[in-house]
CSV table of C-alpha atoms (C1' of nucleotides) in Angstrom, one decimal:
chain,number,residue,atom,x,y,z
A,1038,UNK,CA,-8.3,-15.3,46.8
A,1039,UNK,CA,-5.7,-13.8,44.7
A,1040,UNK,CA,-5.4,-16.9,42.6
A,1041,UNK,CA,-3.7,-15.0,39.7
A,1042,UNK,CA,-3.3,-11.3,40.0
A,1043,UNK,CA,-1.4,-11.0,36.7
A,1044,UNK,CA,-4.3,-12.2,34.6
A,1045,UNK,CA,-6.6,-9.5,33.3
A,1046,UNK,CA,-9.9,-9.2,35.0
A,1047,UNK,CA,-12.7,-10.1,32.6
A,1048,UNK,CA,-11.3,-11.6,29.5
A,1049,UNK,CA,-7.8,-12.5,28.4
A,1050,UNK,CA,-6.4,-9.2,27.1
A,1051,UNK,CA,-3.8,-10.7,24.9
A,1052,UNK,CA,-6.3,-12.9,23.3
A,1053,UNK,CA,-8.5,-10.0,22.6
A,1054,UNK,CA,-5.6,-8.1,21.1
A,1055,UNK,CA,-5.1,-11.0,18.8
A,1056,UNK,CA,-8.8,-11.1,18.0
A,1057,UNK,CA,-8.7,-7.4,17.1
A,1058,UNK,CA,-5.5,-7.9,15.0
A,1059,UNK,CA,-7.2,-10.7,13.1
A,1060,UNK,CA,-10.2,-8.5,12.4
A,1061,UNK,CA,-7.8,-5.8,11.1
A,1062,UNK,CA,-6.1,-8.3,8.8
A,1063,UNK,CA,-9.5,-9.5,7.4
A,1064,UNK,CA,-10.3,-5.9,6.5
A,1065,UNK,CA,-6.9,-5.2,5.1
A,1066,UNK,CA,-7.1,-8.3,2.9
A,1067,UNK,CA,-10.6,-7.3,1.7
A,1068,UNK,CA,-10.2,-3.5,1.3
A,1069,UNK,CA,-6.6,-2.7,1.9
A,1070,UNK,CA,-5.1,-0.7,4.7
A,1071,UNK,CA,-7.2,2.2,3.5
A,1072,UNK,CA,-10.3,0.4,4.7
A,1073,UNK,CA,-8.8,0.0,8.1
A,1074,UNK,CA,-10.1,2.5,10.7
A,1075,UNK,CA,-10.7,2.2,14.4
A,1076,UNK,CA,-14.4,2.0,13.7
A,1077,UNK,CA,-14.3,-0.6,11.0
A,1078,UNK,CA,-11.9,-2.8,12.9
A,1079,UNK,CA,-14.1,-2.5,16.0
A,1080,UNK,CA,-17.2,-3.4,14.0
A,1081,UNK,CA,-15.4,-6.4,12.4
A,1082,UNK,CA,-14.2,-7.6,15.8
A,1083,UNK,CA,-17.7,-7.1,17.3
A,1084,UNK,CA,-16.4,-4.6,19.8
A,1085,UNK,CA,-16.9,-0.9,20.6
A,1086,UNK,CA,-14.6,1.8,19.5
A,1087,UNK,CA,-13.6,2.4,23.1
A,1088,UNK,CA,-12.6,-1.2,23.6
A,1089,UNK,CA,-10.2,-1.2,20.7
A,1090,UNK,CA,-8.9,2.2,21.8
A,1091,UNK,CA,-8.1,0.9,25.3
A,1092,UNK,CA,-6.4,-2.2,24.1
A,1093,UNK,CA,-4.2,-0.3,21.6
A,1094,UNK,CA,-3.6,3.3,22.6
A,1095,UNK,CA,-3.2,4.5,19.1
A,1096,UNK,CA,-3.9,3.3,15.6
A,1097,UNK,CA,-0.3,2.9,14.8
A,1098,UNK,CA,0.2,0.6,17.7
A,1099,UNK,CA,-2.7,-1.5,16.4
A,1100,UNK,CA,-1.2,-1.7,12.9
A,1101,UNK,CA,2.2,-2.6,14.2
A,1102,UNK,CA,0.8,-5.3,16.4
A,1103,UNK,CA,-1.2,-6.7,13.5
A,1104,UNK,CA,1.9,-6.7,11.2
A,1105,UNK,CA,4.0,-8.6,13.8
A,1106,UNK,CA,1.2,-11.1,14.3
A,1107,UNK,CA,0.7,-11.6,10.6
A,1108,UNK,CA,4.3,-12.4,10.1
A,1109,UNK,CA,4.4,-14.6,13.1
A,1110,UNK,CA,1.7,-16.7,11.5
A,1111,UNK,CA,3.8,-17.1,8.4
A,1112,UNK,CA,7.1,-17.8,10.2
A,1113,UNK,CA,5.3,-20.4,12.4
A,1114,UNK,CA,4.5,-22.3,9.2
A,1115,UNK,CA,8.0,-22.0,8.1
A,1116,UNK,CA,9.3,-23.3,11.4
A,1117,UNK,CA,8.1,-26.7,10.4
A,1118,UNK,CA,10.4,-26.7,7.4
A,1119,UNK,CA,13.8,-27.6,8.7
A,1120,UNK,CA,16.8,-27.5,6.4
A,1121,UNK,CA,20.0,-29.0,7.4
A,1122,UNK,CA,21.4,-32.2,9.1
A,1123,UNK,CA,18.6,-34.5,9.7
A,1124,UNK,CA,16.2,-32.3,7.8
A,1125,UNK,CA,15.4,-31.4,4.2
A,1126,UNK,CA,17.8,-30.8,1.4
A,1127,UNK,CA,18.3,-27.1,0.6
A,1128,UNK,CA,16.6,-27.5,-2.7
A,1129,UNK,CA,13.6,-29.2,-1.1
A,1130,UNK,CA,13.4,-26.7,1.7
A,1131,UNK,CA,13.5,-23.8,-0.7
A,1132,UNK,CA,10.9,-25.3,-2.8
A,1133,UNK,CA,8.6,-25.8,0.2
A,1134,UNK,CA,9.1,-22.3,1.5
A,1135,UNK,CA,8.3,-20.7,-1.8
A,1136,UNK,CA,5.4,-23.0,-2.5
A,1137,UNK,CA,4.0,-22.3,0.9
A,1138,UNK,CA,3.8,-18.6,0.0
A,1139,UNK,CA,1.6,-19.2,-3.0
A,1140,UNK,CA,-2.0,-18.1,-2.7
A,1141,UNK,CA,-3.3,-21.7,-2.7
A,1142,UNK,CA,-6.1,-20.8,-0.3
A,1143,UNK,CA,-7.9,-17.7,0.9
A,1144,UNK,CA,-5.8,-17.4,4.0
A,1145,UNK,CA,-2.6,-17.3,2.0
A,1146,UNK,CA,-4.1,-14.8,-0.4
A,1147,UNK,CA,-5.1,-12.6,2.5
A,1148,UNK,CA,-1.7,-12.8,4.0
A,1149,UNK,CA,-0.1,-11.7,0.7
A,1150,UNK,CA,-2.5,-8.8,0.4
A,1151,UNK,CA,-1.8,-7.8,4.0
A,1152,UNK,CA,1.9,-8.1,3.4
A,1153,UNK,CA,1.7,-5.8,0.3
A,1154,UNK,CA,-0.3,-3.3,2.3
A,1155,UNK,CA,2.3,-3.2,5.1
A,1156,UNK,CA,5.1,-3.2,2.6
A,1157,UNK,CA,3.7,-0.1,1.0
A,1158,UNK,CA,3.3,1.5,4.3
A,1159,UNK,CA,6.8,0.8,5.4
A,1160,UNK,CA,8.0,2.6,2.3
A,1161,UNK,CA,7.0,5.9,3.8
A,1162,UNK,CA,6.7,5.2,7.6
A,1163,UNK,CA,10.0,4.8,9.3
A,1164,UNK,CA,8.4,3.0,12.2
A,1165,UNK,CA,7.1,0.3,10.0
A,1166,UNK,CA,10.3,0.2,8.1
A,1167,UNK,CA,12.1,-0.5,11.4
A,1168,UNK,CA,9.7,-3.3,12.2
A,1169,UNK,CA,10.3,-4.7,8.7
A,1170,UNK,CA,14.0,-4.4,9.0
A,1171,UNK,CA,14.0,-6.4,12.2
A,1172,UNK,CA,12.0,-9.2,10.6
A,1173,UNK,CA,14.2,-9.0,7.6
A,1174,UNK,CA,17.2,-9.6,9.7
A,1175,UNK,CA,15.7,-12.7,11.2
A,1176,UNK,CA,14.8,-14.1,7.8
A,1177,UNK,CA,18.3,-13.3,6.6
A,1178,UNK,CA,19.9,-15.2,9.5
A,1179,UNK,CA,17.8,-18.2,8.8
A,1180,UNK,CA,18.6,-18.1,5.1
A,1181,UNK,CA,22.3,-17.7,5.8
A,1182,UNK,CA,22.3,-20.8,7.9
A,1183,UNK,CA,20.5,-22.8,5.2
A,1184,UNK,CA,22.7,-21.5,2.4
A,1185,UNK,CA,25.9,-22.2,4.5
A,1186,UNK,CA,24.8,-25.7,5.0
A,1187,UNK,CA,23.9,-26.1,1.3
A,1188,UNK,CA,27.3,-24.8,0.3
A,1189,UNK,CA,28.9,-27.4,2.6
A,1190,UNK,CA,26.9,-30.1,0.9
A,1191,UNK,CA,27.8,-28.9,-2.5
A,1192,UNK,CA,24.2,-28.3,-3.2
A,1193,UNK,CA,24.6,-24.9,-4.8
A,1194,UNK,CA,25.3,-24.0,-8.4
A,1195,UNK,CA,29.0,-23.4,-8.9
A,1196,UNK,CA,30.4,-19.9,-8.5
A,1197,UNK,CA,27.7,-18.7,-6.2
A,1198,UNK,CA,28.7,-16.3,-3.5
A,1199,UNK,CA,26.7,-17.5,-0.4
A,1200,UNK,CA,26.1,-13.9,0.9
A,1201,UNK,CA,24.9,-12.8,-2.5
A,1202,UNK,CA,22.7,-15.8,-2.7
A,1203,UNK,CA,21.1,-15.0,0.6
A,1204,UNK,CA,20.1,-11.6,-0.7
A,1205,UNK,CA,18.8,-13.1,-3.8
A,1206,UNK,CA,16.6,-15.5,-1.8
A,1207,UNK,CA,15.2,-12.6,0.2
A,1208,UNK,CA,14.3,-11.0,-3.1
A,1209,UNK,CA,12.8,-14.2,-4.3
A,1210,UNK,CA,10.7,-14.7,-1.3
A,1211,UNK,CA,9.3,-11.2,-1.6
A,1212,UNK,CA,8.7,-11.5,-5.3
A,1213,UNK,CA,6.9,-14.8,-5.0
A,1214,UNK,CA,4.8,-13.8,-2.1
A,1215,UNK,CA,3.8,-10.5,-3.7
A,1216,UNK,CA,3.1,-12.2,-7.0
A,1217,UNK,CA,-0.2,-13.3,-5.4
A,1218,UNK,CA,-1.3,-9.8,-5.6
A,1219,UNK,CA,-1.0,-9.4,-9.3
A,1220,UNK,CA,-2.5,-12.7,-10.2
A,1221,UNK,CA,-6.0,-12.3,-11.8
A,1222,UNK,CA,-8.7,-13.8,-9.5
A,1223,UNK,CA,-9.6,-16.9,-11.4
A,1224,UNK,CA,-6.2,-17.6,-12.9
A,1225,UNK,CA,-4.5,-20.9,-12.2
A,1226,UNK,CA,-1.3,-21.0,-10.1
A,1227,UNK,CA,0.6,-22.8,-12.8
A,1228,UNK,CA,2.7,-19.7,-13.7
A,1229,UNK,CA,3.6,-19.2,-10.1
A,1230,UNK,CA,4.5,-22.8,-9.6
A,1231,UNK,CA,6.6,-22.6,-12.7
A,1232,UNK,CA,8.4,-19.6,-11.3
A,1233,UNK,CA,9.1,-21.5,-8.1
A,1234,UNK,CA,10.5,-24.5,-10.0
A,1235,UNK,CA,12.6,-22.2,-12.1
A,1236,UNK,CA,13.9,-20.5,-9.0
A,1237,UNK,CA,14.9,-23.7,-7.3
A,1238,UNK,CA,16.5,-25.0,-10.4
A,1239,UNK,CA,18.4,-21.8,-11.0
A,1240,UNK,CA,19.7,-21.5,-7.5
A,1241,UNK,CA,20.7,-25.1,-7.1
A,1242,UNK,CA,22.0,-25.4,-10.6
A,1243,UNK,CA,19.5,-27.8,-12.1
A,1244,UNK,CA,18.0,-30.9,-10.6
A,1245,UNK,CA,20.0,-32.4,-7.9
A,1246,UNK,CA,23.7,-31.9,-7.8
A,1247,UNK,CA,25.3,-32.4,-4.4
A,1248,UNK,CA,24.7,-35.1,-1.9
A,1249,UNK,CA,21.2,-36.5,-1.7
A,1250,UNK,CA,19.6,-37.4,1.5
A,1251,UNK,CA,16.6,-39.4,2.5
B,1142,UNK,CA,-9.3,32.6,-36.4
B,1143,UNK,CA,-9.7,29.0,-35.9
B,1144,UNK,CA,-6.0,28.3,-36.2
B,1145,UNK,CA,-6.1,25.1,-34.3
B,1146,UNK,CA,-9.4,24.0,-32.9
B,1147,UNK,CA,-8.1,20.7,-31.5
B,1148,UNK,CA,-5.7,22.4,-29.1
B,1149,UNK,CA,-7.1,23.3,-25.7
B,1150,UNK,CA,-7.8,26.9,-25.0
B,1151,UNK,CA,-5.5,28.2,-22.4
B,1152,UNK,CA,-2.9,25.7,-21.6
B,1153,UNK,CA,-2.0,22.3,-23.0
B,1154,UNK,CA,-4.4,20.0,-21.1
B,1155,UNK,CA,-2.4,16.8,-21.5
B,1156,UNK,CA,0.7,18.6,-20.3
B,1157,UNK,CA,-1.2,19.7,-17.2
B,1158,UNK,CA,-2.5,16.2,-16.6
B,1159,UNK,CA,1.1,15.0,-16.6
B,1160,UNK,CA,2.1,17.9,-14.3
B,1161,UNK,CA,-0.6,16.9,-11.9
B,1162,UNK,CA,0.3,13.2,-12.1
B,1163,UNK,CA,3.9,14.1,-11.3
B,1164,UNK,CA,2.8,16.0,-8.3
B,1165,UNK,CA,0.8,13.0,-7.2
B,1166,UNK,CA,3.8,10.8,-7.6
B,1167,UNK,CA,5.9,13.2,-5.5
B,1168,UNK,CA,3.4,13.0,-2.7
B,1169,UNK,CA,3.1,9.2,-3.0
B,1170,UNK,CA,6.8,8.8,-2.8
B,1171,UNK,CA,7.0,11.0,0.2
B,1172,UNK,CA,3.9,10.0,2.2
B,1173,UNK,CA,2.4,7.0,0.4
B,1174,UNK,CA,-0.9,6.9,-1.4
B,1175,UNK,CA,-2.6,7.7,1.9
B,1176,UNK,CA,-1.1,11.2,1.7
B,1177,UNK,CA,-2.6,11.7,-1.7
B,1178,UNK,CA,-5.8,13.6,-1.8
B,1179,UNK,CA,-7.3,16.0,-4.4
B,1180,UNK,CA,-6.4,18.9,-2.1
B,1181,UNK,CA,-2.8,17.8,-1.4
B,1182,UNK,CA,-2.2,17.0,-5.1
B,1183,UNK,CA,-3.6,20.3,-6.2
B,1184,UNK,CA,-1.4,22.2,-3.7
B,1185,UNK,CA,1.7,20.3,-4.7
B,1186,UNK,CA,0.9,21.1,-8.3
B,1187,UNK,CA,0.2,24.7,-7.6
B,1188,UNK,CA,-3.4,24.4,-8.8
B,1189,UNK,CA,-6.8,24.8,-7.3
B,1190,UNK,CA,-8.9,21.9,-6.3
B,1191,UNK,CA,-11.4,22.7,-9.1
B,1192,UNK,CA,-8.7,22.6,-11.7
B,1193,UNK,CA,-7.6,19.1,-10.7
B,1194,UNK,CA,-11.2,18.0,-10.5
B,1195,UNK,CA,-11.9,19.2,-14.0
B,1196,UNK,CA,-8.8,17.5,-15.5
B,1197,UNK,CA,-9.6,14.2,-13.9
B,1198,UNK,CA,-13.3,13.7,-13.2
B,1199,UNK,CA,-12.7,11.4,-10.2
B,1200,UNK,CA,-9.8,10.6,-7.9
B,1201,UNK,CA,-9.5,7.1,-9.3
B,1202,UNK,CA,-9.1,8.4,-12.8
B,1203,UNK,CA,-6.2,10.5,-11.4
B,1204,UNK,CA,-4.6,7.6,-9.7
B,1205,UNK,CA,-4.9,5.4,-12.7
B,1206,UNK,CA,-3.4,8.0,-14.9
B,1207,UNK,CA,-0.5,8.5,-12.6
B,1208,UNK,CA,0.2,4.8,-12.4
B,1209,UNK,CA,0.3,4.5,-16.2
B,1210,UNK,CA,2.5,7.5,-16.5
B,1211,UNK,CA,4.9,6.2,-13.7
B,1212,UNK,CA,5.3,2.9,-15.5
B,1213,UNK,CA,5.7,4.6,-18.8
B,1214,UNK,CA,8.7,6.4,-17.4
B,1215,UNK,CA,10.3,3.1,-16.3
B,1216,UNK,CA,9.6,1.3,-19.5
B,1217,UNK,CA,11.0,4.2,-21.5
B,1218,UNK,CA,14.3,3.7,-19.7
B,1219,UNK,CA,14.1,0.0,-20.5
B,1220,UNK,CA,13.4,0.6,-24.1
B,1221,UNK,CA,17.1,1.6,-24.4
B,1222,UNK,CA,18.2,-1.9,-23.3
B,1223,UNK,CA,17.9,-4.1,-26.3
B,1224,UNK,CA,18.6,-7.8,-26.0
B,1225,UNK,CA,19.0,-9.9,-29.1
B,1226,UNK,CA,20.7,-9.9,-32.5
B,1227,UNK,CA,22.8,-6.8,-32.7
B,1228,UNK,CA,22.1,-5.9,-29.1
B,1229,UNK,CA,23.2,-7.1,-25.7
B,1230,UNK,CA,23.6,-10.6,-24.5
B,1231,UNK,CA,20.8,-11.9,-22.4
B,1232,UNK,CA,22.9,-11.9,-19.2
B,1233,UNK,CA,24.0,-8.4,-19.8
B,1234,UNK,CA,20.5,-7.2,-20.6
B,1235,UNK,CA,19.1,-8.8,-17.5
B,1236,UNK,CA,21.9,-7.3,-15.4
B,1237,UNK,CA,21.2,-3.9,-16.7
B,1238,UNK,CA,17.4,-4.1,-16.2
B,1239,UNK,CA,17.7,-5.3,-12.7
B,1240,UNK,CA,20.5,-2.8,-11.9
B,1241,UNK,CA,18.4,0.0,-13.4
B,1242,UNK,CA,15.7,-0.7,-10.9
B,1243,UNK,CA,17.9,-0.2,-7.9
B,1244,UNK,CA,17.3,3.0,-5.9
B,1245,UNK,CA,20.5,4.6,-6.9
B,1246,UNK,CA,19.0,8.0,-6.9
B,1247,UNK,CA,16.0,9.8,-5.4
B,1248,UNK,CA,14.0,9.4,-8.6
B,1249,UNK,CA,14.3,5.6,-8.6
B,1250,UNK,CA,13.6,5.4,-4.9
B,1251,UNK,CA,10.5,7.4,-5.5
B,1252,UNK,CA,9.5,5.1,-8.3
B,1253,UNK,CA,9.8,2.1,-6.2
B,1254,UNK,CA,7.8,3.6,-3.4
B,1255,UNK,CA,5.1,4.6,-5.9
B,1256,UNK,CA,5.1,1.2,-7.3
B,1257,UNK,CA,4.7,-0.4,-3.9
B,1258,UNK,CA,1.8,1.8,-3.2
B,1259,UNK,CA,0.0,1.0,-6.5
B,1260,UNK,CA,0.8,-2.6,-6.0
B,1261,UNK,CA,-0.9,-2.7,-2.6
B,1262,UNK,CA,-3.8,-0.9,-4.1
B,1263,UNK,CA,-4.1,-3.4,-6.9
B,1264,UNK,CA,-4.4,-6.1,-4.3
B,1265,UNK,CA,-7.9,-4.9,-3.3
B,1266,UNK,CA,-9.0,-2.8,-6.3
B,1267,UNK,CA,-10.0,-4.8,-9.4
B,1268,UNK,CA,-9.7,-1.7,-11.6
B,1269,UNK,CA,-6.1,-1.3,-10.6
B,1270,UNK,CA,-5.4,-5.0,-10.9
B,1271,UNK,CA,-6.6,-4.9,-14.5
B,1272,UNK,CA,-4.3,-2.0,-15.3
B,1273,UNK,CA,-1.4,-4.0,-13.6
B,1274,UNK,CA,-2.3,-7.1,-15.5
B,1275,UNK,CA,-2.2,-5.3,-18.8
B,1276,UNK,CA,1.3,-3.9,-18.0
B,1277,UNK,CA,2.3,-7.3,-16.8
B,1278,UNK,CA,1.3,-8.9,-20.1
B,1279,UNK,CA,3.5,-6.4,-21.9
B,1280,UNK,CA,6.5,-7.2,-19.7
B,1281,UNK,CA,5.9,-10.9,-20.1
B,1282,UNK,CA,6.0,-10.5,-23.9
B,1283,UNK,CA,9.2,-8.6,-23.8
B,1284,UNK,CA,10.8,-11.2,-21.5
B,1285,UNK,CA,9.6,-14.0,-23.5
B,1286,UNK,CA,11.3,-12.7,-26.6
B,1287,UNK,CA,14.5,-12.2,-24.7
B,1288,UNK,CA,14.4,-15.6,-23.1
B,1289,UNK,CA,13.7,-17.3,-26.4
B,1290,UNK,CA,16.6,-15.6,-28.0
B,1291,UNK,CA,18.8,-16.5,-25.0
B,1292,UNK,CA,17.8,-20.2,-25.3
B,1293,UNK,CA,18.7,-20.1,-29.0
B,1294,UNK,CA,22.1,-18.8,-28.1
B,1295,UNK,CA,22.6,-21.4,-25.4
B,1296,UNK,CA,23.0,-18.6,-22.9
B,1297,UNK,CA,20.7,-20.2,-20.3
B,1298,UNK,CA,21.5,-22.7,-17.6
B,1299,UNK,CA,20.7,-26.2,-18.8
B,1300,UNK,CA,17.4,-27.7,-18.0
B,1301,UNK,CA,15.6,-24.4,-17.8
B,1302,UNK,CA,12.0,-24.3,-19.1
B,1303,UNK,CA,11.8,-21.0,-21.0
B,1304,UNK,CA,8.2,-20.3,-20.0
B,1305,UNK,CA,9.0,-21.0,-16.4
B,1306,UNK,CA,12.0,-18.8,-16.6
B,1307,UNK,CA,9.9,-15.9,-17.9
B,1308,UNK,CA,7.7,-16.2,-14.8
B,1309,UNK,CA,10.8,-16.3,-12.6
B,1310,UNK,CA,12.1,-13.1,-14.2
B,1311,UNK,CA,8.8,-11.3,-13.6
B,1312,UNK,CA,9.1,-12.3,-10.0
B,1313,UNK,CA,12.7,-11.2,-9.9
B,1314,UNK,CA,12.0,-7.8,-11.3
B,1315,UNK,CA,9.2,-7.2,-8.8
B,1316,UNK,CA,11.4,-8.5,-5.9
B,1317,UNK,CA,14.4,-6.4,-6.9
B,1318,UNK,CA,12.4,-3.3,-7.5
B,1319,UNK,CA,10.4,-3.6,-4.3
B,1320,UNK,CA,13.6,-4.3,-2.3
B,1321,UNK,CA,14.2,-0.6,-2.4
B,1322,UNK,CA,11.3,-0.2,0.0
B,1323,UNK,CA,12.7,-2.3,2.7
B,1324,UNK,CA,16.3,-1.0,2.5
B,1325,UNK,CA,17.2,1.2,5.5
B,1326,UNK,CA,17.7,4.9,4.4
B,1327,UNK,CA,21.4,5.2,4.8
B,1328,UNK,CA,22.4,1.6,3.9
B,1329,UNK,CA,24.6,0.9,1.0
B,1330,UNK,CA,23.3,-0.8,-2.1
B,1331,UNK,CA,25.8,-3.6,-1.9
B,1332,UNK,CA,23.3,-6.2,-0.8
B,1333,UNK,CA,21.0,-5.3,-3.6
B,1334,UNK,CA,23.8,-5.4,-6.2
B,1335,UNK,CA,24.9,-8.7,-4.9
B,1336,UNK,CA,21.3,-10.0,-5.3
B,1337,UNK,CA,21.4,-8.8,-8.9
B,1338,UNK,CA,24.6,-10.5,-9.6
B,1339,UNK,CA,23.5,-13.7,-8.0
B,1340,UNK,CA,20.2,-13.6,-10.0
B,1341,UNK,CA,22.0,-13.2,-13.3
B,1342,UNK,CA,24.5,-15.9,-12.4
B,1343,UNK,CA,21.8,-18.3,-11.3
B,1344,UNK,CA,19.6,-17.7,-14.3
B,1345,UNK,CA,22.4,-17.9,-16.9
B,1346,UNK,CA,24.2,-20.6,-15.1
B,1347,UNK,CA,27.3,-18.9,-13.8
B,1348,UNK,CA,29.5,-16.4,-15.7
B,1349,UNK,CA,29.3,-16.8,-19.4
B,1350,UNK,CA,28.3,-20.0,-21.0
B,1351,UNK,CA,26.9,-19.7,-24.5
B,1352,UNK,CA,28.1,-17.5,-27.3
B,1353,UNK,CA,29.8,-14.3,-26.3
B,1354,UNK,CA,29.2,-11.2,-28.3
B,1355,UNK,CA,30.9,-7.8,-28.4
C,422,DT,C1',-23.9,-6.1,51.0
C,423,DC,C1',-21.3,-2.2,50.0
C,424,DC,C1',-17.3,0.3,48.2
C,425,DG,C1',-13.7,1.2,45.0
C,426,DT,C1',-11.8,0.2,40.8
C,427,DT,C1',-12.0,-1.2,35.9
C,428,DT,C1',-14.1,-1.7,32.0
C,429,DT,C1',-17.5,-0.4,28.9
C,430,DG,C1',-20.0,1.9,25.0
C,431,DA,C1',-21.6,6.2,23.5
C,432,DT,C1',-20.8,10.6,22.3
C,433,DA,C1',-18.1,15.0,21.2
C,434,DC,C1',-14.6,17.3,18.8
C,435,DA,C1',-11.7,19.1,15.3
C,436,DG,C1',-10.0,17.7,10.9
C,437,DT,C1',-9.9,15.8,6.3
C,438,DC,C1',-11.9,13.4,2.7
C,439,DG,C1',-14.3,13.3,-2.3
C,440,DT,C1',-17.4,15.7,-4.7
C,441,DA,C1',-20.9,19.2,-6.2
C,442,DT,C1',-22.1,23.8,-6.9
C,443,DC,C1',-21.6,28.5,-8.4
C,444,DG,C1',-20.4,33.3,-9.2
C,445,DA,C1',-16.5,35.5,-11.2
C,446,DT,C1',-13.2,35.6,-14.9
C,447,DA,C1',-11.0,35.2,-19.4
C,448,DC,C1',-11.2,34.2,-23.9
C,449,DA,C1',-13.2,33.4,-29.0
C,450,DT,C1',-16.4,34.9,-31.9
C,451,DT,C1',-19.5,38.0,-34.0
D,813,DA,C1',-17.5,46.4,-28.3
D,814,DA,C1',-20.8,43.0,-27.1
D,815,DT,C1',-22.0,38.2,-26.4
D,816,DG,C1',-21.6,33.5,-25.4
D,817,DT,C1',-19.0,29.9,-23.5
D,818,DA,C1',-15.4,27.5,-21.3
D,819,DT,C1',-12.5,27.8,-17.4
D,820,DC,C1',-11.4,29.4,-13.1
D,821,DG,C1',-11.0,29.4,-7.7
D,822,DA,C1',-13.7,29.2,-3.7
D,823,DT,C1',-16.8,27.4,-1.0
D,824,DA,C1',-20.5,24.1,0.8
D,825,DC,C1',-21.9,19.5,1.9
D,826,DG,C1',-22.2,15.1,4.1
D,827,DA,C1',-19.4,11.4,5.5
D,828,DC,C1',-15.6,9.8,7.4
D,829,DT,C1',-11.2,10.0,10.2
D,830,DG,C1',-8.3,9.5,15.0
D,831,DT,C1',-8.8,10.7,19.5
D,832,DA,C1',-10.7,12.4,24.1
D,833,DT,C1',-14.2,12.4,27.4
D,834,DC,C1',-17.5,10.6,30.5
D,835,DA,C1',-21.5,8.6,32.7
D,836,DA,C1',-23.1,3.9,33.4
D,837,DA,C1',-22.3,-0.8,34.2
D,838,DA,C1',-19.7,-4.8,35.9
D,839,DC,C1',-16.8,-6.7,38.7
D,840,DG,C1',-13.2,-8.0,43.1
D,841,DG,C1',-12.4,-7.5,47.8
D,842,DA,C1',-14.1,-6.2,52.4
DNA sequence: TCCGTTTTGATACAGTCGTATCGATACATT
DNA sequence: AATGTATCGATACGACTGTATCAAAACGGA
């Protein structure tokens, strides 16, 4: 009796929300946000329209949830890349982050497409822009810490303003990530990898100044 | 009699196509590509649905035309920035290009929003991706020339691979341009300007190595 | 077992979409 | 002035949209 009153009755509601959000992202990666409708998402998730409606009151709620989830997936990957004392050098961390964004598999390609779709939407929808700004602030904080540490270690090219560098890195991350979108389907990733190398080299001032660490 | 059989009958057709494309871009900047429909574009342009239909057989034709026109506007501005012998230094040219992309006025902000919308569309529409790839190739060629010249002048940071640098610059241009989208409405442009400065400094290896020119 | 509450899927509704059609209009030519 | 043709705006069509509604089914607690 009353073993857990907080848990939803039939299925785990949060899990189903994630399931629906994943279906939305699959459609968005395949056809863009224009192909996303309550009906298509429900069909992709194997649910009825009413079920999706009940889990997410409105379509915007669904979109926003899917955006947050999509970015949570990416940042979860990044959480494994630790820059700082006891972790990676700044250059190596930057290289790994940028490389991780490249569309090396279908999942990453889909992420980039979804990101571009949400990005475009944020351009005209203040609600989405707010969500983006919040995530932006988080990324900025993480980058600031990494750049601050890199500056201490003398790992940066001389004459770089750390705050300006943080802004540049934000731009770089976006640019690299979105470059997946403009890459022709069959093309190799060499150009993108080259861009990553050039970015790391430019930011850190060539290969390896500053203190090296194991 | 037959004074000019090539000219359209009532109005200049090409001019009206441009007029319609401009109306489309206004809507895209305001509401995104989702707000663009034959009806809304016709209304914005002050025309009937039938007129727009006749000028552009299908909606995709209209979108593609508007995309090319939008990018022609930007590249026309860039054509005034000449890097090379008798022109600007590489660093100064790069700084001007990136700065010109910043949303310093409503027109530029609109351009960035339109760009983000087309970008997202190209992610899932091969026809648009082809158009983008073509424009991409043009930008790449221009950048290659500029970078080649900068390398000759010793204006680049040491150890930079010119080809890789070209790819990085493409990424930078995209990133800077699209950063307009994520900027909160009232915020200052200082962060973006800082990113531009940091980008120029990183790529050219700090302020002014290489030969200076007037 | 029965009741009360949720959850469900189907359907209804009012719009909008892209496109096709078509009579009226406006012009060039004879 | 009459004719033929190209252009015009309006409207029709079927498909789709987001959302609301609602009977039926499924479950927990008694």
